[in-house]
Coordinates of C-alpha atoms in Angstrom, one line a residue:
M13 CA -32.9 -26.1 -80.6
A14 CA -33.3 -23.2 -83.0
S15 CA -30.5 -20.6 -83.1
P16 CA -31.2 -17.0 -82.1
A17 CA -30.7 -15.9 -85.7
S18 CA -33.2 -18.4 -87.1
I19 CA -35.8 -17.4 -84.4
L20 CA -35.3 -13.8 -85.4
I21 CA -35.5 -14.4 -89.1
E22 CA -38.8 -16.3 -88.7
A23 CA -40.3 -13.6 -86.5
F24 CA -39.1 -10.9 -88.9
E25 CA -40.7 -12.6 -92.0
A26 CA -44.0 -13.0 -90.1
R27 CA -44.1 -9.3 -89.1
F28 CA -42.6 -7.5 -92.1
N29 CA -43.2 -10.0 -95.0
S30 CA -39.6 -9.8 -96.2
T31 CA -36.4 -11.7 -95.6
P32 CA -33.8 -9.8 -93.6
E33 CA -30.0 -9.8 -93.2
V34 CA -29.0 -10.5 -89.6
F35 CA -26.2 -8.9 -87.7
R36 CA -24.7 -9.8 -84.3
A37 CA -22.7 -8.1 -81.5
P38 CA -21.7 -9.8 -78.3
G39 CA -22.0 -8.8 -74.7
R40 CA -18.9 -8.7 -72.5
V41 CA -17.2 -9.4 -69.2
N42 CA -14.3 -7.3 -68.0
L43 CA -11.4 -9.2 -66.3
I44 CA -9.2 -6.2 -65.3
G45 CA -9.7 -2.5 -65.1
E46 CA -13.1 -1.5 -63.7
H47 CA -14.0 2.2 -64.3
T48 CA -10.7 2.9 -66.0
D49 CA -11.8 3.2 -69.6
Y50 CA -13.4 6.6 -69.1
N51 CA -10.3 7.6 -67.1
L52 CA -8.0 6.7 -70.0
G53 CA -6.6 3.6 -68.4
F54 CA -6.2 0.0 -69.4
V55 CA -8.9 -2.6 -69.5
L56 CA -9.0 -6.4 -70.3
P57 CA -12.5 -7.4 -71.4
I58 CA -13.7 -10.5 -73.2
A59 CA -16.6 -11.0 -75.5
I60 CA -19.1 -13.6 -74.3
D61 CA -21.4 -16.0 -76.2
L62 CA -24.5 -14.0 -75.3
A63 CA -25.3 -11.5 -78.0
C64 CA -27.7 -9.0 -79.5
Y65 CA -29.0 -9.9 -83.0
A66 CA -30.5 -7.3 -85.3
A67 CA -32.3 -8.2 -88.5
S68 CA -33.1 -5.6 -91.2
A69 CA -34.5 -5.2 -94.6
P70 CA -35.3 -2.0 -96.6
N71 CA -38.9 -0.8 -97.0
R72 CA -40.6 1.5 -99.5
D73 CA -42.7 3.5 -97.0
G74 CA -40.1 6.1 -96.0
M75 CA -40.2 4.8 -92.4
L76 CA -37.8 3.6 -89.8
R77 CA -39.5 0.8 -87.9
V78 CA -37.9 -1.0 -85.0
Y79 CA -39.4 -3.9 -83.0
S80 CA -37.9 -5.6 -79.9
M81 CA -38.8 -9.2 -79.4
N82 CA -37.6 -9.0 -75.8
F83 CA -39.8 -6.2 -74.9
E84 CA -42.6 -7.0 -77.4
Q85 CA -42.7 -3.4 -78.4
G86 CA -42.4 -1.6 -81.7
R87 CA -41.6 2.0 -82.6
E88 CA -41.7 3.8 -85.9
W89 CA -40.9 7.2 -87.3
P90 CA -40.8 8.9 -90.7
L91 CA -37.2 8.8 -91.9
D92 CA -37.0 12.6 -92.3
R93 CA -37.9 13.0 -88.5
V94 CA -35.1 10.8 -87.1
G95 CA -32.6 13.6 -86.9
S96 CA -34.9 15.8 -84.8
L97 CA -36.1 13.1 -82.3
L98 CA -35.6 13.6 -78.6
P99 CA -34.9 10.7 -76.2
A100 CA -38.0 8.7 -75.2
K101 CA -36.3 7.2 -72.1
D102 CA -36.8 3.6 -73.3
W103 CA -34.8 0.9 -75.2
S104 CA -35.4 2.6 -78.6
D105 CA -33.1 5.5 -77.6
Y106 CA -30.1 3.3 -78.1
V107 CA -31.2 2.6 -81.7
I108 CA -32.1 6.2 -82.5
G109 CA -28.9 7.5 -81.1
V110 CA -27.1 5.2 -83.6
A111 CA -29.5 5.9 -86.5
R112 CA -28.9 9.7 -86.3
Q113 CA -25.2 9.0 -87.1
I114 CA -25.5 6.6 -90.0
P115 CA -24.5 8.3 -93.3
N116 CA -27.3 8.3 -95.8
L117 CA -29.7 6.5 -93.6
R118 CA -32.4 4.7 -95.5
A119 CA -35.9 3.5 -94.7
R120 CA -35.7 0.1 -93.0
D121 CA -37.6 -2.4 -90.9
V122 CA -35.5 -3.6 -88.0
M123 CA -36.2 -6.4 -85.5
I124 CA -34.0 -7.0 -82.4
Y125 CA -33.6 -10.2 -80.3
S126 CA -31.0 -10.3 -77.5
T127 CA -29.8 -13.1 -75.3
V128 CA -27.8 -10.6 -73.2
P129 CA -29.7 -10.1 -69.9
V130 CA -30.6 -6.4 -69.5
G131 CA -29.2 -4.6 -66.5
S132 CA -26.8 -7.4 -65.5
G133 CA -23.5 -5.7 -66.2
L134 CA -22.9 -7.7 -69.4
S135 CA -23.1 -4.6 -71.7
S136 CA -26.5 -5.3 -73.3
S137 CA -26.7 -1.6 -74.4
A138 CA -23.4 -1.7 -76.3
A139 CA -24.4 -5.0 -78.0
L140 CA -27.6 -3.3 -79.1
E141 CA -25.9 -0.2 -80.4
I142 CA -23.3 -2.1 -82.5
S143 CA -25.8 -4.6 -83.9
S144 CA -28.2 -1.8 -84.7
A145 CA -25.6 0.2 -86.4
L146 CA -24.8 -2.7 -88.7
A147 CA -28.4 -3.4 -89.4
L148 CA -29.1 0.3 -90.2
G149 CA -26.5 0.3 -92.9
W150 CA -23.1 1.1 -91.4
P151 CA -21.2 1.6 -94.7
F152 CA -17.8 0.2 -93.9
D153 CA -16.5 -3.4 -93.8
G154 CA -14.6 -5.1 -91.0
P155 CA -14.0 -4.1 -87.4
S156 CA -13.6 -0.3 -87.0
I157 CA -12.8 2.0 -84.2
E158 CA -15.2 4.5 -85.8
L159 CA -18.0 2.0 -85.3
A160 CA -17.1 1.7 -81.6
K161 CA -17.0 5.5 -81.3
L162 CA -20.4 5.7 -83.0
G163 CA -21.9 3.4 -80.3
Q164 CA -20.3 5.3 -77.5
N165 CA -21.5 8.6 -79.0
S166 CA -25.1 7.3 -79.0
E167 CA -24.9 6.4 -75.3
N168 CA -23.1 9.7 -74.3
R169 CA -24.9 12.2 -76.4
F170 CA -28.4 10.8 -77.0
V171 CA -29.1 8.4 -74.2
G172 CA -27.2 10.5 -71.7
I173 CA -24.9 8.0 -70.0
P174 CA -21.3 9.1 -69.7
C175 CA -19.7 5.7 -70.4
G176 CA -16.3 5.0 -71.7
I177 CA -15.6 3.1 -74.9
M178 CA -14.7 -0.3 -73.5
D179 CA -18.2 -1.9 -74.0
Q180 CA -18.6 -0.8 -77.6
Y181 CA -15.0 -1.6 -78.4
V182 CA -15.2 -5.2 -77.4
A183 CA -18.6 -5.5 -79.1
V184 CA -16.7 -4.6 -82.3
F185 CA -13.3 -6.2 -81.8
G186 CA -14.1 -9.2 -79.6
R187 CA -12.9 -12.6 -80.7
E188 CA -13.0 -16.2 -79.6
H189 CA -10.5 -17.6 -77.1
A190 CA -8.9 -14.3 -76.3
A191 CA -9.3 -11.2 -74.1
I192 CA -8.6 -7.8 -75.5
R193 CA -6.1 -5.5 -73.8
I194 CA -7.2 -2.0 -74.6
D195 CA -5.2 1.2 -74.0
C196 CA -8.0 3.7 -73.6
R197 CA -5.6 6.6 -74.3
S198 CA -4.5 5.6 -77.7
L199 CA -7.4 3.2 -78.4
E200 CA -4.9 0.6 -79.5
N201 CA -5.6 -3.0 -78.6
E202 CA -3.8 -6.3 -78.3
P203 CA -5.4 -9.8 -78.2
V204 CA -4.4 -11.8 -75.1
A205 CA -4.9 -15.6 -75.6
L206 CA -6.9 -17.4 -72.9
P207 CA -5.7 -20.8 -71.6
G208 CA -7.7 -23.5 -73.3
D209 CA -8.5 -25.3 -70.0
V210 CA -9.9 -22.2 -68.2
A211 CA -13.6 -21.5 -68.0
I212 CA -14.9 -18.0 -67.1
V213 CA -18.3 -18.0 -65.4
A214 CA -20.4 -14.8 -64.9
V215 CA -23.1 -15.1 -62.3
N216 CA -26.0 -12.8 -62.1
K217 CA -27.4 -13.5 -58.7
I218 CA -30.3 -11.7 -57.0
G219 CA -30.9 -12.8 -53.4
R220 CA -32.2 -11.6 -50.1
A221 CA -30.0 -9.6 -47.7
H222 CA -29.8 -11.3 -44.2
V223 CA -29.2 -9.1 -41.1

């Protein structure tokens, strides 16, 4: 079975006639501390194997083009208009909210493919924000609290959702075989090893109510 990254690269090459770089940010499940991140408490999330992938390559047209494979929709804007865009109330707002904060933003073609279910509580929006930031040219190497803040700012100030920083934080700092204990006051974190014989299952169940 083809990997999400290879599916994305093939689709990108067919649409934009260039070979992209691919970036990935995971979804998350929170083990302890619901609604405490925006109240400056403690949380214990884990990154999951579902993720958002963003492929990008520069273009010479002075445009920012974004295409979602999941929604089968594309958006494009002249690069010099990105800073003045208003929310469109769709998935592209999460990308534009990030793009407005990228230093020295350049013309790019971007394609997105996510395996994180939308609206299921697995933080698909934060995974989109962080992978998009990397694809749009985030200029620093390695995990960074500033990258997590950029994603949160996109959601708070452009999309208009007053979320805390937990989702973006774990999309940046998540690691295999460990949860992350985050102090949302200081924004310090500590990895917490998970037992090797424990499986964590997240179930997104939609059913009928019975009276």
